[in-house]
Amino acid sequence: MDEQDRVAAFVDEYGLETDLAYHALDLESEVGEIAKEVTTSTDYGRNPAAASIATDEIGDALFALLALAEAAGVDADEALDEALAKYESRIASSGDPGSEQ
């Protein structure tokens, strides 16, 4: 995935290499910021139609996810293909993409 390569190059260029656990925690933090924006913009769920998320917050989460994939030695493109195939299989067999767990 070109985006993963871009993130890996950025991490390398700016010396942002760190351990896998830190990347996982960073991703959790960035997704938490998205959840906070939705919570705030919807007045804590009272107005779901008002939900909004800033583009840079999505970008931060994508960066963190791709940096995590790189640190884990996971090809993000292959992982996405695997996930889509899994969801397609579930939809074909049960009509629902959920894992039913």
mmCIF file with all atom_site columns, C-alpha atoms in Angstrom:
data_model
loop_
_atom_site.group_PDB
_atom_site.id
_atom_site.type_symbol
_atom_site.label_atom_id
_atom_site.label_alt_id
_atom_site.label_comp_id
_atom_site.label_asym_id
_atom_site.label_entity_id
_atom_site.label_seq_id
_atom_site.pdbx_PDB_ins_code
_atom_site.Cartn_x
_atom_site.Cartn_y
_atom_site.Cartn_z
_atom_site.occupancy
_atom_site.B_iso_or_equiv
_atom_site.pdbx_formal_charge
_atom_site.auth_seq_id
_atom_site.auth_comp_id
_atom_site.auth_asym_id
_atom_site.auth_atom_id
_atom_site.pdbx_PDB_model_num
ATOM 1   C CA . MET A 1 1   ? 0.000   0.000   0.000  1.00 0.00 ? 1   MET A CA 1
ATOM 2   C CA . ASP A 1 2   ? 1.535   3.269   -1.088 1.00 0.00 ? 2   ASP A CA 1
ATOM 3   C CA . GLU A 1 3   ? 0.165   5.025   1.983  1.00 0.00 ? 3   GLU A CA 1
ATOM 4   C CA . GLN A 1 4   ? 1.906   2.561   4.296  1.00 0.00 ? 4   GLN A CA 1
ATOM 5   C CA . ASP A 1 5   ? 5.169   3.183   2.454  1.00 0.00 ? 5   ASP A CA 1
ATOM 6   C CA . ARG A 1 6   ? 4.661   6.945   2.829  1.00 0.00 ? 6   ARG A CA 1
ATOM 7   C CA . VAL A 1 7   ? 4.072   6.607   6.567  1.00 0.00 ? 7   VAL A CA 1
ATOM 8   C CA . ALA A 1 8   ? 7.081   4.288   6.947  1.00 0.00 ? 8   ALA A CA 1
ATOM 9   C CA . ALA A 1 9   ? 9.287   6.782   5.108  1.00 0.00 ? 9   ALA A CA 1
ATOM 10  C CA . PHE A 1 10  ? 7.995   9.637   7.283  1.00 0.00 ? 10  PHE A CA 1
ATOM 11  C CA . VAL A 1 11  ? 8.598   7.661   10.479 1.00 0.00 ? 11  VAL A CA 1
ATOM 12  C CA . ASP A 1 12  ? 12.109  6.843   9.291  1.00 0.00 ? 12  ASP A CA 1
ATOM 13  C CA . GLU A 1 13  ? 12.917  10.381  8.161  1.00 0.00 ? 13  GLU A CA 1
ATOM 14  C CA . TYR A 1 14  ? 11.866  11.960  11.450 1.00 0.00 ? 14  TYR A CA 1
ATOM 15  C CA . GLY A 1 15  ? 13.157  9.247   13.768 1.00 0.00 ? 15  GLY A CA 1
ATOM 16  C CA . LEU A 1 16  ? 9.722   8.281   15.031 1.00 0.00 ? 16  LEU A CA 1
ATOM 17  C CA . GLU A 1 17  ? 10.466  4.565   15.287 1.00 0.00 ? 17  GLU A CA 1
ATOM 18  C CA . THR A 1 18  ? 9.153   3.026   18.484 1.00 0.00 ? 18  THR A CA 1
ATOM 19  C CA . ASP A 1 19  ? 7.924   -0.279  19.784 1.00 0.00 ? 19  ASP A CA 1
ATOM 20  C CA . LEU A 1 20  ? 4.709   -1.974  18.702 1.00 0.00 ? 20  LEU A CA 1
ATOM 21  C CA . ALA A 1 21  ? 2.945   -1.337  22.012 1.00 0.00 ? 21  ALA A CA 1
ATOM 22  C CA . TYR A 1 22  ? 3.436   2.427   21.685 1.00 0.00 ? 22  TYR A CA 1
ATOM 23  C CA . HIS A 1 23  ? 1.963   2.367   18.175 1.00 0.00 ? 23  HIS A CA 1
ATOM 24  C CA . ALA A 1 24  ? -1.065  0.417   19.442 1.00 0.00 ? 24  ALA A CA 1
ATOM 25  C CA . LEU A 1 25  ? -1.594  2.926   22.243 1.00 0.00 ? 25  LEU A CA 1
ATOM 26  C CA . ASP A 1 26  ? -1.181  5.830   19.836 1.00 0.00 ? 26  ASP A CA 1
ATOM 27  C CA . LEU A 1 27  ? -3.851  4.353   17.566 1.00 0.00 ? 27  LEU A CA 1
ATOM 28  C CA . GLU A 1 28  ? -6.189  3.916   20.523 1.00 0.00 ? 28  GLU A CA 1
ATOM 29  C CA . SER A 1 29  ? -5.624  7.547   21.476 1.00 0.00 ? 29  SER A CA 1
ATOM 30  C CA . GLU A 1 30  ? -6.334  8.817   17.954 1.00 0.00 ? 30  GLU A CA 1
ATOM 31  C CA . VAL A 1 31  ? -9.535  6.761   17.647 1.00 0.00 ? 31  VAL A CA 1
ATOM 32  C CA . GLY A 1 32  ? -10.522 8.107   21.054 1.00 0.00 ? 32  GLY A CA 1
ATOM 33  C CA . GLU A 1 33  ? -10.160 11.648  19.715 1.00 0.00 ? 33  GLU A CA 1
ATOM 34  C CA . ILE A 1 34  ? -12.550 10.767  16.878 1.00 0.00 ? 34  ILE A CA 1
ATOM 35  C CA . ALA A 1 35  ? -15.031 9.357   19.374 1.00 0.00 ? 35  ALA A CA 1
ATOM 36  C CA . LYS A 1 36  ? -14.715 12.512  21.465 1.00 0.00 ? 36  LYS A CA 1
ATOM 37  C CA . GLU A 1 37  ? -15.484 14.687  18.429 1.00 0.00 ? 37  GLU A CA 1
ATOM 38  C CA . VAL A 1 38  ? -18.585 12.637  17.640 1.00 0.00 ? 38  VAL A CA 1
ATOM 39  C CA . THR A 1 39  ? -19.662 12.701  21.276 1.00 0.00 ? 39  THR A CA 1
ATOM 40  C CA . THR A 1 40  ? -19.252 16.460  21.473 1.00 0.00 ? 40  THR A CA 1
ATOM 41  C CA . SER A 1 41  ? -20.772 17.257  18.078 1.00 0.00 ? 41  SER A CA 1
ATOM 42  C CA . THR A 1 42  ? -23.861 15.149  18.832 1.00 0.00 ? 42  THR A CA 1
ATOM 43  C CA . ASP A 1 43  ? -24.340 16.648  22.300 1.00 0.00 ? 43  ASP A CA 1
ATOM 44  C CA . TYR A 1 44  ? -23.523 13.281  23.838 1.00 0.00 ? 44  TYR A CA 1
ATOM 45  C CA . GLY A 1 45  ? -25.729 11.384  21.420 1.00 0.00 ? 45  GLY A CA 1
ATOM 46  C CA . ARG A 1 46  ? -28.820 13.563  21.757 1.00 0.00 ? 46  ARG A CA 1
ATOM 47  C CA . ASN A 1 47  ? -28.492 14.765  18.161 1.00 0.00 ? 47  ASN A CA 1
ATOM 48  C CA . PRO A 1 48  ? -26.923 11.957  16.084 1.00 0.00 ? 48  PRO A CA 1
ATOM 49  C CA . ALA A 1 49  ? -27.570 13.793  12.804 1.00 0.00 ? 49  ALA A CA 1
ATOM 50  C CA . ALA A 1 50  ? -25.088 16.471  13.896 1.00 0.00 ? 50  ALA A CA 1
ATOM 51  C CA . ALA A 1 51  ? -22.157 14.041  14.074 1.00 0.00 ? 51  ALA A CA 1
ATOM 52  C CA . SER A 1 52  ? -18.984 15.447  12.572 1.00 0.00 ? 52  SER A CA 1
ATOM 53  C CA . ILE A 1 53  ? -15.319 14.542  12.470 1.00 0.00 ? 53  ILE A CA 1
ATOM 54  C CA . ALA A 1 54  ? -12.483 16.791  11.352 1.00 0.00 ? 54  ALA A CA 1
ATOM 55  C CA . THR A 1 55  ? -10.518 15.505  8.383  1.00 0.00 ? 55  THR A CA 1
ATOM 56  C CA . ASP A 1 56  ? -7.208  15.830  10.214 1.00 0.00 ? 56  ASP A CA 1
ATOM 57  C CA . GLU A 1 57  ? -8.483  13.535  12.972 1.00 0.00 ? 57  GLU A CA 1
ATOM 58  C CA . ILE A 1 58  ? -9.203  10.816  10.398 1.00 0.00 ? 58  ILE A CA 1
ATOM 59  C CA . GLY A 1 59  ? -5.719  11.446  8.992  1.00 0.00 ? 59  GLY A CA 1
ATOM 60  C CA . ASP A 1 60  ? -4.157  11.108  12.444 1.00 0.00 ? 60  ASP A CA 1
ATOM 61  C CA . ALA A 1 61  ? -5.919  7.764   12.955 1.00 0.00 ? 61  ALA A CA 1
ATOM 62  C CA . LEU A 1 62  ? -4.861  6.528   9.509  1.00 0.00 ? 62  LEU A CA 1
ATOM 63  C CA . PHE A 1 63  ? -1.270  7.541   10.193 1.00 0.00 ? 63  PHE A CA 1
ATOM 64  C CA . ALA A 1 64  ? -1.312  5.732   13.534 1.00 0.00 ? 64  ALA A CA 1
ATOM 65  C CA . LEU A 1 65  ? -2.883  2.604   12.000 1.00 0.00 ? 65  LEU A CA 1
ATOM 66  C CA . LEU A 1 66  ? -0.398  2.452   9.134  1.00 0.00 ? 66  LEU A CA 1
ATOM 67  C CA . ALA A 1 67  ? 2.533   3.069   11.493 1.00 0.00 ? 67  ALA A CA 1
ATOM 68  C CA . LEU A 1 68  ? 1.223   0.207   13.656 1.00 0.00 ? 68  LEU A CA 1
ATOM 69  C CA . ALA A 1 69  ? 0.938   -2.074  10.633 1.00 0.00 ? 69  ALA A CA 1
ATOM 70  C CA . GLU A 1 70  ? 4.489   -1.240  9.628  1.00 0.00 ? 70  GLU A CA 1
ATOM 71  C CA . ALA A 1 71  ? 5.815   -1.837  13.151 1.00 0.00 ? 71  ALA A CA 1
ATOM 72  C CA . ALA A 1 72  ? 3.982   -5.184  13.241 1.00 0.00 ? 72  ALA A CA 1
ATOM 73  C CA . GLY A 1 73  ? 5.352   -6.229  9.856  1.00 0.00 ? 73  GLY A CA 1
ATOM 74  C CA . VAL A 1 74  ? 1.837   -6.393  8.424  1.00 0.00 ? 74  VAL A CA 1
ATOM 75  C CA . ASP A 1 75  ? 1.145   -5.359  4.839  1.00 0.00 ? 75  ASP A CA 1
ATOM 76  C CA . ALA A 1 76  ? -1.898  -3.091  5.222  1.00 0.00 ? 76  ALA A CA 1
ATOM 77  C CA . ASP A 1 77  ? -3.079  -3.792  1.679  1.00 0.00 ? 77  ASP A CA 1
ATOM 78  C CA . GLU A 1 78  ? -3.031  -7.548  2.267  1.00 0.00 ? 78  GLU A CA 1
ATOM 79  C CA . ALA A 1 79  ? -4.729  -7.129  5.637  1.00 0.00 ? 79  ALA A CA 1
ATOM 80  C CA . LEU A 1 80  ? -7.499  -5.077  4.038  1.00 0.00 ? 80  LEU A CA 1
ATOM 81  C CA . ASP A 1 81  ? -7.963  -7.658  1.274  1.00 0.00 ? 81  ASP A CA 1
ATOM 82  C CA . GLU A 1 82  ? -8.220  -10.391 3.917  1.00 0.00 ? 82  GLU A CA 1
ATOM 83  C CA . ALA A 1 83  ? -10.780 -8.417  5.920  1.00 0.00 ? 83  ALA A CA 1
ATOM 84  C CA . LEU A 1 84  ? -12.922 -7.657  2.874  1.00 0.00 ? 84  LEU A CA 1
ATOM 85  C CA . ALA A 1 85  ? -12.891 -11.329 1.862  1.00 0.00 ? 85  ALA A CA 1
ATOM 86  C CA . LYS A 1 86  ? -13.909 -12.282 5.398  1.00 0.00 ? 86  LYS A CA 1
ATOM 87  C CA . TYR A 1 87  ? -16.816 -9.807  5.387  1.00 0.00 ? 87  TYR A CA 1
ATOM 88  C CA . GLU A 1 88  ? -17.939 -10.921 1.920  1.00 0.00 ? 88  GLU A CA 1
ATOM 89  C CA . SER A 1 89  ? -17.944 -14.535 3.102  1.00 0.00 ? 89  SER A CA 1
ATOM 90  C CA . ARG A 1 90  ? -19.981 -13.669 6.187  1.00 0.00 ? 90  ARG A CA 1
ATOM 91  C CA . ILE A 1 91  ? -22.494 -11.678 4.141  1.00 0.00 ? 91  ILE A CA 1
ATOM 92  C CA . ALA A 1 92  ? -22.812 -14.548 1.660  1.00 0.00 ? 92  ALA A CA 1
ATOM 93  C CA . SER A 1 93  ? -23.409 -17.114 4.400  1.00 0.00 ? 93  SER A CA 1
ATOM 94  C CA . SER A 1 94  ? -25.497 -15.144 6.910  1.00 0.00 ? 94  SER A CA 1
ATOM 95  C CA . GLY A 1 95  ? -26.465 -11.879 5.237  1.00 0.00 ? 95  GLY A CA 1
ATOM 96  C CA . ASP A 1 96  ? -24.553 -9.943  7.922  1.00 0.00 ? 96  ASP A CA 1
ATOM 97  C CA . PRO A 1 97  ? -20.902 -8.836  8.067  1.00 0.00 ? 97  PRO A CA 1
ATOM 98  C CA . GLY A 1 98  ? -20.750 -9.265  11.847 1.00 0.00 ? 98  GLY A CA 1
ATOM 99  C CA . SER A 1 99  ? -18.870 -12.098 13.494 1.00 0.00 ? 99  SER A CA 1
ATOM 100 C CA . GLU A 1 100 ? -21.892 -13.176 15.564 1.00 0.00 ? 100 GLU A CA 1
ATOM 101 C CA . GLN A 1 101 ? -19.714 -13.468 18.659 1.00 0.00 ? 101 GLN A CA 1
#
